[in-house]
Short mmCIF file of C-alpha atoms and ligand atoms in Angstrom, two decimals:
data_model
loop_
_atom_site.label_atom_id
_atom_site.label_comp_id
_atom_site.label_asym_id
_atom_site.label_seq_id
_atom_site.Cartn_x
_atom_site.Cartn_y
_atom_site.Cartn_z
CA UNK A 28 -25.04 -4.59 -10.66
CA UNK A 29 -22.70 -6.53 -12.81
CA UNK A 30 -19.96 -9.09 -12.85
CA UNK A 31 -16.76 -7.49 -14.11
CA UNK A 32 -14.10 -9.47 -15.94
CA UNK A 33 -10.66 -8.04 -16.53
CA UNK A 34 -9.27 -10.22 -19.27
CA UNK A 35 -5.47 -10.09 -19.58
CA UNK A 36 -5.23 -6.35 -19.04
CA UNK A 37 -1.94 -4.55 -19.52
CA UNK A 38 -1.40 -0.84 -19.49
CA UNK A 39 1.52 1.42 -20.32
CA UNK A 40 1.29 5.20 -20.23
CA UNK A 41 4.20 5.52 -22.64
CA UNK A 42 3.90 5.14 -26.39
CA UNK A 43 6.33 2.31 -27.08
CA UNK A 44 6.68 0.16 -23.99
CA UNK A 45 9.56 -2.30 -24.16
CA UNK A 46 9.92 -4.41 -21.01
CA UNK A 47 7.56 -5.18 -18.13
CA UNK A 48 8.99 -2.21 -16.22
CA UNK A 49 7.39 0.16 -18.74
CA UNK A 50 3.91 -1.06 -17.79
CA UNK A 51 1.93 0.53 -14.96
CA UNK A 52 -0.18 -2.65 -15.06
CA UNK A 53 1.89 -5.68 -16.04
CA UNK A 54 -0.87 -8.23 -16.26
CA UNK A 55 -4.21 -8.22 -14.54
CA UNK A 56 -6.57 -11.11 -15.09
CA UNK A 57 -9.35 -11.11 -12.57
CA UNK A 58 -13.10 -11.33 -12.02
CA UNK A 59 -15.09 -9.15 -9.66
CA UNK A 60 -18.22 -11.21 -9.00
CA UNK A 61 -21.64 -9.57 -9.13
CA UNK A 62 -22.42 -8.10 -5.73
CA UNK A 63 -18.94 -8.60 -4.30
CA UNK A 64 -17.28 -6.08 -1.98
CA UNK A 65 -13.60 -5.79 -2.79
CA UNK A 66 -10.80 -3.74 -1.38
CA UNK A 67 -7.93 -3.00 -3.72
CA UNK A 68 -4.94 -2.61 -1.44
CA UNK A 69 -1.38 -1.62 -2.27
CA UNK A 70 1.27 1.05 -1.82
CA UNK A 71 1.25 4.34 -3.66
CA UNK A 72 2.19 3.93 -7.32
CA UNK A 73 1.33 0.22 -7.64
CA UNK A 74 -1.42 0.84 -10.21
CA UNK A 75 -4.66 1.03 -8.21
CA UNK A 76 -6.02 4.20 -9.80
CA UNK A 77 -4.95 3.00 -13.24
CA UNK A 78 -6.96 -0.18 -12.75
CA UNK A 79 -10.01 1.68 -11.45
CA UNK A 80 -9.95 4.12 -14.38
CA UNK A 81 -9.75 1.19 -16.78
CA UNK A 82 -12.88 -0.31 -15.21
CA UNK A 83 -14.78 2.97 -15.38
CA UNK A 84 -13.60 3.76 -18.90
CA UNK A 85 -11.61 6.89 -18.15
CA UNK A 86 -8.65 4.98 -19.52
CA UNK A 87 -8.40 2.48 -22.35
CA UNK A 88 -5.97 -0.36 -21.56
CA UNK A 89 -3.03 -0.95 -23.93
CA UNK A 90 -3.98 -4.63 -24.08
CA UNK A 91 -6.81 -6.86 -22.95
CA UNK A 92 -10.57 -6.59 -22.58
CA UNK A 93 -13.07 -5.49 -19.95
CA UNK A 94 -16.37 -7.36 -19.80
CA UNK A 95 -19.49 -6.38 -17.87
CA UNK A 96 -21.75 -9.43 -17.54
CA UNK A 97 -19.79 -11.05 -20.40
CA UNK A 98 -20.36 -8.03 -22.68
CA UNK A 99 -17.22 -6.39 -24.06
CA UNK A 100 -17.16 -2.75 -22.91
CA UNK A 101 -13.48 -2.07 -23.66
CA UNK A 102 -14.35 0.59 -26.24
CA UNK A 103 -17.35 2.08 -24.45
CA UNK A 104 -16.95 5.52 -22.90
CA UNK A 105 -17.56 6.08 -19.19
CA UNK A 106 -21.13 7.37 -19.70
CA UNK A 107 -22.11 4.15 -21.45
CA UNK A 108 -20.76 1.94 -18.67
CA UNK A 109 -23.16 3.01 -15.98
CA UNK A 110 -20.59 3.17 -13.20
CA UNK A 111 -20.46 5.43 -10.15
CA UNK A 112 -16.95 6.53 -9.26
CA UNK A 113 -15.86 8.44 -6.18
CA UNK A 114 -12.43 10.04 -6.41
CA UNK A 115 -9.82 10.80 -3.79
CA UNK A 116 -10.61 14.52 -3.83
CA UNK A 117 -14.06 16.12 -3.97
CA UNK A 118 -15.76 16.72 -7.31
CA UNK A 119 -18.84 18.86 -6.62
CA UNK A 120 -20.85 21.56 -8.36
CA UNK A 121 -19.98 24.60 -6.26
CA UNK A 122 -22.96 26.70 -7.33
CA UNK A 123 -25.50 23.97 -6.52
CA UNK A 124 -26.86 23.27 -3.07
CA UNK A 125 -25.85 20.11 -1.25
CA UNK A 126 -29.33 18.74 -1.98
CA UNK A 127 -29.11 19.47 -5.71
CA UNK A 128 -25.63 18.00 -5.95
CA UNK A 129 -26.96 14.72 -4.58
CA UNK A 130 -30.10 14.85 -6.72
CA UNK A 131 -28.10 15.51 -9.89
CA UNK A 132 -27.24 11.93 -10.93
CA UNK A 133 -30.88 10.91 -10.39
CA UNK A 134 -32.50 13.88 -12.16
CA UNK A 135 -30.02 13.36 -14.95
CA UNK A 136 -31.54 9.94 -15.51
CA UNK A 137 -35.09 11.25 -15.41
CA UNK A 138 -35.97 9.77 -12.03
CA UNK A 139 -39.32 11.07 -10.68
CA UNK A 140 -38.94 13.96 -8.24
CA UNK A 141 -40.66 12.19 -5.31
CA UNK A 142 -38.25 9.26 -5.66
CA UNK A 143 -35.34 11.69 -5.92
CA UNK A 144 -36.46 13.43 -2.74
CA UNK A 145 -36.72 10.23 -0.74
CA UNK A 146 -33.33 9.00 -1.85
CA UNK A 147 -31.55 12.33 -1.36
CA UNK A 148 -32.92 12.66 2.17
CA UNK A 149 -31.68 9.19 3.00
CA UNK A 150 -28.23 9.97 1.73
CA UNK A 151 -28.01 13.35 3.39
CA UNK A 152 -28.71 11.69 6.73
CA UNK A 153 -26.16 9.03 6.03
CA UNK A 154 -23.38 11.50 5.31
CA UNK A 155 -24.45 13.71 8.21
CA UNK A 156 -25.13 16.90 6.21
CA UNK A 157 -28.83 17.47 7.14
CA UNK A 158 -28.09 20.97 8.37
CA UNK A 159 -26.28 21.90 5.19
CA UNK A 160 -28.89 20.56 2.72
CA UNK A 161 -29.96 23.95 1.37
CA UNK A 162 -26.53 25.52 1.35
CA UNK A 163 -24.42 25.95 -1.74
CA UNK A 164 -21.47 23.58 -1.89
CA UNK A 165 -19.22 26.59 -2.32
CA UNK A 166 -17.73 27.52 1.04
CA UNK A 167 -18.11 24.09 2.59
CA UNK A 168 -15.00 22.42 3.98
CA UNK A 169 -13.03 19.85 1.92
CA UNK A 170 -14.31 17.21 4.29
CA UNK A 171 -17.97 18.18 3.71
CA UNK A 172 -17.44 18.37 -0.04
CA UNK A 173 -15.97 14.90 -0.06
CA UNK A 174 -19.04 13.62 1.76
CA UNK A 175 -21.13 15.09 -1.05
CA UNK A 176 -18.96 13.27 -3.62
CA UNK A 177 -19.40 10.06 -1.69
CA UNK A 178 -23.15 10.61 -1.42
CA UNK A 179 -23.41 11.30 -5.15
CA UNK A 180 -21.64 8.02 -5.84
CA UNK A 181 -24.26 6.23 -3.78
CA UNK A 182 -27.34 8.04 -5.08
CA UNK A 183 -28.26 5.70 -7.91
CA UNK A 184 -29.27 2.15 -7.17
CA UNK A 185 -29.10 0.93 -10.78
CA UNK A 186 -25.38 1.22 -11.50
CA UNK A 187 -23.19 -1.67 -12.62
CA UNK A 188 -20.67 -1.01 -9.88
CA UNK A 189 -19.49 1.65 -7.46
CA UNK A 190 -15.78 2.41 -7.51
CA UNK A 191 -14.12 4.29 -4.67
CA UNK A 192 -10.60 5.65 -5.07
CA UNK A 193 -9.23 6.32 -1.58
CA UNK A 194 -12.42 8.29 -0.84
CA UNK A 195 -11.76 8.96 2.83
CA UNK A 196 -8.35 10.61 2.49
CA UNK A 197 -9.64 14.08 3.41
CA UNK A 198 -12.22 12.88 5.97
CA UNK A 199 -11.43 13.21 9.67
CA UNK A 200 -10.51 9.95 11.47
CA UNK A 201 -13.70 9.51 13.46
CA UNK A 202 -15.99 10.09 10.49
CA UNK A 203 -13.80 7.72 8.46
CA UNK A 204 -14.77 4.83 10.65
CA UNK A 205 -18.41 5.89 10.58
CA UNK A 206 -18.59 6.19 6.79
CA UNK A 207 -16.77 2.94 6.23
CA UNK A 208 -19.25 1.16 8.47
CA UNK A 209 -22.11 2.69 6.51
CA UNK A 210 -20.62 1.63 3.18
CA UNK A 211 -20.37 -1.89 4.47
CA UNK A 212 -23.96 -1.75 5.65
CA UNK A 213 -25.11 -0.44 2.27
CA UNK A 214 -23.35 -3.30 0.59
CA UNK A 215 -25.11 -5.76 2.88
CA UNK A 216 -28.51 -4.19 2.22
CA UNK A 217 -28.32 -3.61 -1.52
CA UNK A 218 -25.65 -6.00 -2.79
CA UNK A 219 -23.77 -3.46 -4.85
CA UNK A 220 -20.61 -4.58 -6.65
CA UNK A 221 -18.08 -2.37 -4.87
CA UNK A 222 -14.39 -1.85 -5.45
CA UNK A 223 -12.74 0.21 -2.76
CA UNK A 224 -9.18 1.39 -3.31
CA UNK A 225 -6.96 2.11 -0.35
CA UNK A 226 -3.34 1.93 0.75
CA UNK A 227 -4.44 1.44 4.35
CA UNK A 228 -4.61 -2.19 5.45
CA UNK A 229 -7.00 -1.50 8.34
CA UNK A 230 -9.41 0.17 5.96
CA UNK A 231 -9.14 -2.70 3.49
CA UNK A 232 -9.49 -5.45 6.05
CA UNK A 233 -12.51 -3.88 7.75
CA UNK A 234 -14.34 -2.98 4.55
CA UNK A 235 -14.04 -6.06 2.41
CA UNK A 236 -14.54 -9.79 2.50
CA UNK A 237 -12.13 -10.05 -0.41
CA UNK A 238 -8.94 -8.08 -0.42
CA UNK A 239 -7.05 -7.75 -3.69
CA UNK A 240 -3.42 -6.94 -2.96
CA UNK A 241 -1.49 -5.14 -5.68
CA UNK A 242 2.25 -4.68 -5.95
CA UNK A 243 4.20 -3.12 -8.82
CA UNK A 244 1.42 -3.38 -11.38
CA UNK A 245 0.30 -6.89 -10.52
CA UNK A 246 -2.27 -8.57 -8.31
CA UNK A 247 -0.16 -10.67 -5.96
CA UNK A 248 -2.96 -12.15 -3.85
CA UNK A 249 -6.72 -12.15 -3.48
CA UNK A 250 -8.01 -13.44 -0.21
CA UNK A 251 -9.88 -12.98 3.00
CA UNK A 252 -8.09 -11.06 5.74
CA UNK A 253 -7.32 -14.43 7.42
CA UNK A 254 -5.76 -15.88 4.27
CA UNK A 255 -3.61 -12.81 3.78
CA UNK A 256 -2.46 -13.08 7.36
CA UNK A 257 -1.91 -16.82 7.55
CA UNK A 258 -0.74 -17.72 4.07
CA UNK A 259 0.71 -14.73 2.25
CA UNK A 260 1.27 -15.86 -1.35
CA UNK A 261 4.02 -13.32 -1.88
CA UNK A 262 6.60 -11.90 0.51
CA UNK A 263 5.21 -8.45 -0.21
CA UNK A 264 1.83 -9.47 1.26
CA UNK A 265 3.61 -10.86 4.32
CA UNK A 266 5.47 -7.64 4.79
CA UNK A 267 2.62 -5.24 3.93
CA UNK A 268 -0.17 -6.89 5.95
CA UNK A 269 0.33 -7.04 9.68
CA UNK A 270 2.05 -4.74 12.10
CA UNK A 271 4.90 -5.38 12.21
CA UNK A 272 4.96 -7.40 8.98
CA UNK A 273 6.13 -10.98 8.56
CA UNK A 274 9.73 -11.83 9.41
CA UNK A 275 11.61 -13.05 6.36
CA UNK A 276 14.92 -14.84 6.82
CA UNK A 277 17.33 -16.04 4.13
CA UNK A 278 17.16 -19.82 4.19
CA UNK A 279 18.37 -23.01 2.57
CA UNK A 280 15.95 -25.88 2.23
CA UNK A 281 16.37 -29.62 1.98
CA UNK A 282 13.13 -31.59 1.89
CA UNK A 283 11.33 -30.90 5.15
CA UNK A 284 14.34 -29.28 6.80
CA UNK A 285 15.22 -25.63 6.52
CA UNK A 286 18.42 -23.93 7.62
CA UNK A 287 18.77 -20.32 8.72
CA UNK A 288 22.38 -19.51 9.53
CA UNK A 289 23.58 -22.25 11.90
CA UNK A 290 20.04 -23.27 12.92
CA UNK A 291 18.01 -26.08 11.41
CA UNK A 292 14.22 -26.22 11.69
CA UNK A 293 11.57 -28.66 10.57
CA UNK A 294 8.96 -27.40 8.12
CA UNK A 295 5.30 -28.45 8.40
CA UNK A 296 5.77 -30.42 5.15
CA UNK A 297 8.27 -31.22 2.44
CA UNK A 298 9.28 -28.68 -0.16
CA UNK A 299 9.48 -30.11 -3.67
CA UNK A 300 12.44 -29.30 -5.89
CA UNK A 301 12.94 -25.52 -5.98
CA UNK A 302 14.45 -23.66 -8.88
CA UNK A 303 17.68 -22.01 -7.89
CA UNK A 304 17.09 -18.55 -6.51
CA UNK A 305 16.31 -16.73 -3.31
CA UNK A 306 14.77 -18.89 -0.58
CA UNK A 307 13.27 -17.27 2.51
CA UNK A 308 11.58 -18.53 5.62
CA UNK A 309 8.57 -16.45 6.72
CA UNK A 310 7.18 -16.32 10.24
CA UNK A 311 4.79 -13.72 11.62
CA UNK A 312 5.93 -11.88 14.77
CA UNK A 313 2.79 -13.21 16.52
CA UNK A 314 4.12 -16.77 16.15
CA UNK A 315 7.61 -16.13 17.49
CA UNK A 316 7.82 -17.24 21.12
CA UNK A 317 10.42 -15.74 23.42
CA UNK A 318 11.83 -17.87 26.23
CA UNK A 319 14.83 -19.66 27.68
CA UNK A 320 14.95 -22.36 25.04
CA UNK A 321 15.27 -22.43 21.29
CA UNK A 322 17.49 -20.32 19.09
CA UNK A 323 19.64 -17.74 20.88
CA UNK A 324 18.94 -14.08 20.05
CA UNK A 325 20.14 -10.71 21.24
CA UNK A 326 17.44 -8.16 21.96
CA UNK A 327 17.85 -4.73 20.42
CA UNK A 328 14.60 -3.01 21.39
CA UNK A 329 11.35 -3.53 23.27
CA UNK A 330 8.31 -1.39 22.44
CA UNK A 331 5.19 -1.30 24.55
CA UNK A 332 2.01 -1.23 22.47
CA UNK A 333 -0.67 -1.60 25.13
CA UNK A 334 -1.50 -5.23 25.85
CA UNK A 335 1.41 -6.43 23.76
CA UNK A 336 5.10 -5.76 23.41
CA UNK A 337 7.08 -5.77 20.19
CA UNK A 338 10.52 -7.22 20.75
CA UNK A 339 13.19 -6.61 18.11
CA UNK A 340 16.06 -9.04 18.16
CA UNK A 341 19.01 -10.32 16.18
CA UNK A 342 18.94 -13.95 15.12
CA UNK A 343 21.82 -15.36 13.10
CA UNK A 344 22.72 -11.83 11.99
CA UNK A 345 19.16 -11.02 10.86
CA UNK A 346 16.70 -8.66 12.52
CA UNK A 347 13.43 -10.23 13.61
CA UNK A 348 10.36 -9.04 15.51
CA UNK A 349 8.29 -10.91 18.06
CA UNK A 350 4.93 -9.84 19.47
CA UNK A 351 4.53 -11.02 23.06
CA UNK A 352 2.06 -10.40 25.90
CA UNK A 353 2.87 -7.34 27.98
CA UNK A 354 3.38 -9.44 31.12
CA UNK A 355 5.83 -11.85 29.47
CA UNK A 356 9.30 -11.34 30.95
CA UNK A 357 12.21 -10.90 28.61
CA UNK A 358 14.67 -13.54 29.91
CA UNK A 359 18.32 -12.78 30.65
CA UNK A 360 19.54 -15.23 28.01
CA UNK A 361 16.80 -14.87 25.43
CA UNK A 362 15.92 -17.55 22.89
CA UNK A 363 13.14 -17.81 20.35
CA UNK A 364 11.00 -20.66 19.06
CA UNK A 365 8.99 -20.42 15.83
CA UNK A 366 5.59 -22.12 15.88
CA UNK A 367 6.32 -24.90 13.34
CA UNK A 368 2.74 -24.92 11.98
CA UNK A 369 3.07 -21.22 11.11
CA UNK A 370 6.20 -21.39 8.99
CA UNK A 371 5.93 -20.26 5.36
CA UNK A 372 8.55 -20.90 2.73
CA UNK A 373 9.22 -18.55 -0.20
CA UNK A 374 11.21 -19.07 -3.36
CA UNK A 375 11.93 -15.91 -5.37
CA UNK A 376 9.27 -14.11 -3.30
CA UNK A 377 6.44 -16.60 -4.04
CA UNK A 378 5.08 -19.00 -1.45
CA UNK A 379 6.04 -22.64 -1.82
CA UNK A 380 3.20 -25.08 -1.22
CA UNK A 381 4.52 -27.73 1.16
CA UNK A 382 3.56 -31.38 0.84
CA UNK A 383 1.78 -32.05 4.11
CA UNK A 384 2.06 -35.32 5.97
CA UNK A 385 5.43 -36.02 4.39
P1 ADP B 423 -1.74 4.20 -7.35
O1 ADP B 423 -3.14 4.67 -7.58
O2 ADP B 423 -1.66 2.78 -6.86
O3 ADP B 423 -0.96 5.12 -6.46
P2 ADP B 423 -1.34 4.83 -10.16
O4 ADP B 423 -2.27 3.92 -10.89
O5 ADP B 423 -1.76 6.22 -9.99
O6 ADP B 423 -0.96 4.16 -8.76
O7 ADP B 423 0.06 4.82 -10.89
C1 ADP B 423 0.72 3.64 -11.33
C2 ADP B 423 1.99 4.01 -12.07
O8 ADP B 423 1.66 4.70 -13.28
C3 ADP B 423 2.91 4.95 -11.31
O9 ADP B 423 4.24 4.60 -11.60
C4 ADP B 423 2.57 6.31 -11.86
O10 ADP B 423 3.68 7.18 -11.79
C5 ADP B 423 2.23 6.00 -13.31
N1 ADP B 423 1.21 6.93 -13.84
C6 ADP B 423 -0.01 7.17 -13.33
N2 ADP B 423 -0.71 8.05 -14.09
C7 ADP B 423 0.11 8.37 -15.11
C8 ADP B 423 -0.01 9.23 -16.25
N3 ADP B 423 -1.13 9.92 -16.47
N4 ADP B 423 1.04 9.31 -17.10
C9 ADP B 423 2.16 8.60 -16.88
N5 ADP B 423 2.35 7.77 -15.85
C10 ADP B 423 1.34 7.65 -14.97
MG1 MG B 424 -4.16 6.31 -6.76
#
């Protein structure tokens, strides 16, 4: 396994890129540590596959370098990088049996047949295809074929990294959970460097200790699930992580005081001088309390989601969401209070670090 450095990577698919908007990757400067399990999370089109293909060598970046254990591999082809990559849709040899498909990457490297056999049996059990072992891949379902692709990606133990590009898209929901758990377990046992691409926050948060959030060709935050939840660095992270996402309200700030419409609140610290621009107050729906005191709101909708309710309301002309316990009454004259410790301030979409104790 290897440490992977992405050194000031930029990539444009077009020949003569002019502005930032012409780049699929605007600037990516990041290290995947040896043995780390990462989820690369972001909406469709934000550059996840582009980044993965740059790591594996399917794509050469327009600018920047890729280093494996400090060695420059930018100009090395995929074969020379010793990477296993699992794509979104199955890539299998139809005329080979399931067993031979899984044995292929090992035999290809001259691994002894008894070692191949042991490993292939292990993997076949893991992906639940024992009964199909001797069947040709041809004629299997898309779901079964994708399990073969996944298994092939895991066959070799000596790769620099394993890259997964939304590998569970065609897998049925129950098996998804099962396979994800097994991938996590494999990481724990063997310490592979793994990068797992997904647009699904649940998948990302359950798979990885480190979630890399991408937005419009940039990494906007790298953090644990808790950090992404509690201190989103960018409004996009606030909005994308969580269900519903973070409330963001246009605000004006003066030191430790923040104004939203006619309401003034105290921040958990002072904001330094902000450049002119858009200022927003962020508060997660989980930290909005509904009661008889606080800021008056009008309720527009209440959704029952099991043990909780999502309340949608209007506050100072803005729509906000609150998540409350199912047995909490919605009062006749509703008001909301924001947990002061949970307030986040954003200037031009980026989080402002507040000076605590001020
Ligand atoms: P993701 O995997 O996050 O959905 P991609 O990396 O596939 O995103 O795409 C990032 C951006 O690059 C998108 O705007 C997409 O349209 C563009 N793009 C991807 N592949 C190509 C290509 N081969 N040629 C031109 N543009 C591409
Ligand atoms: Mg993609």
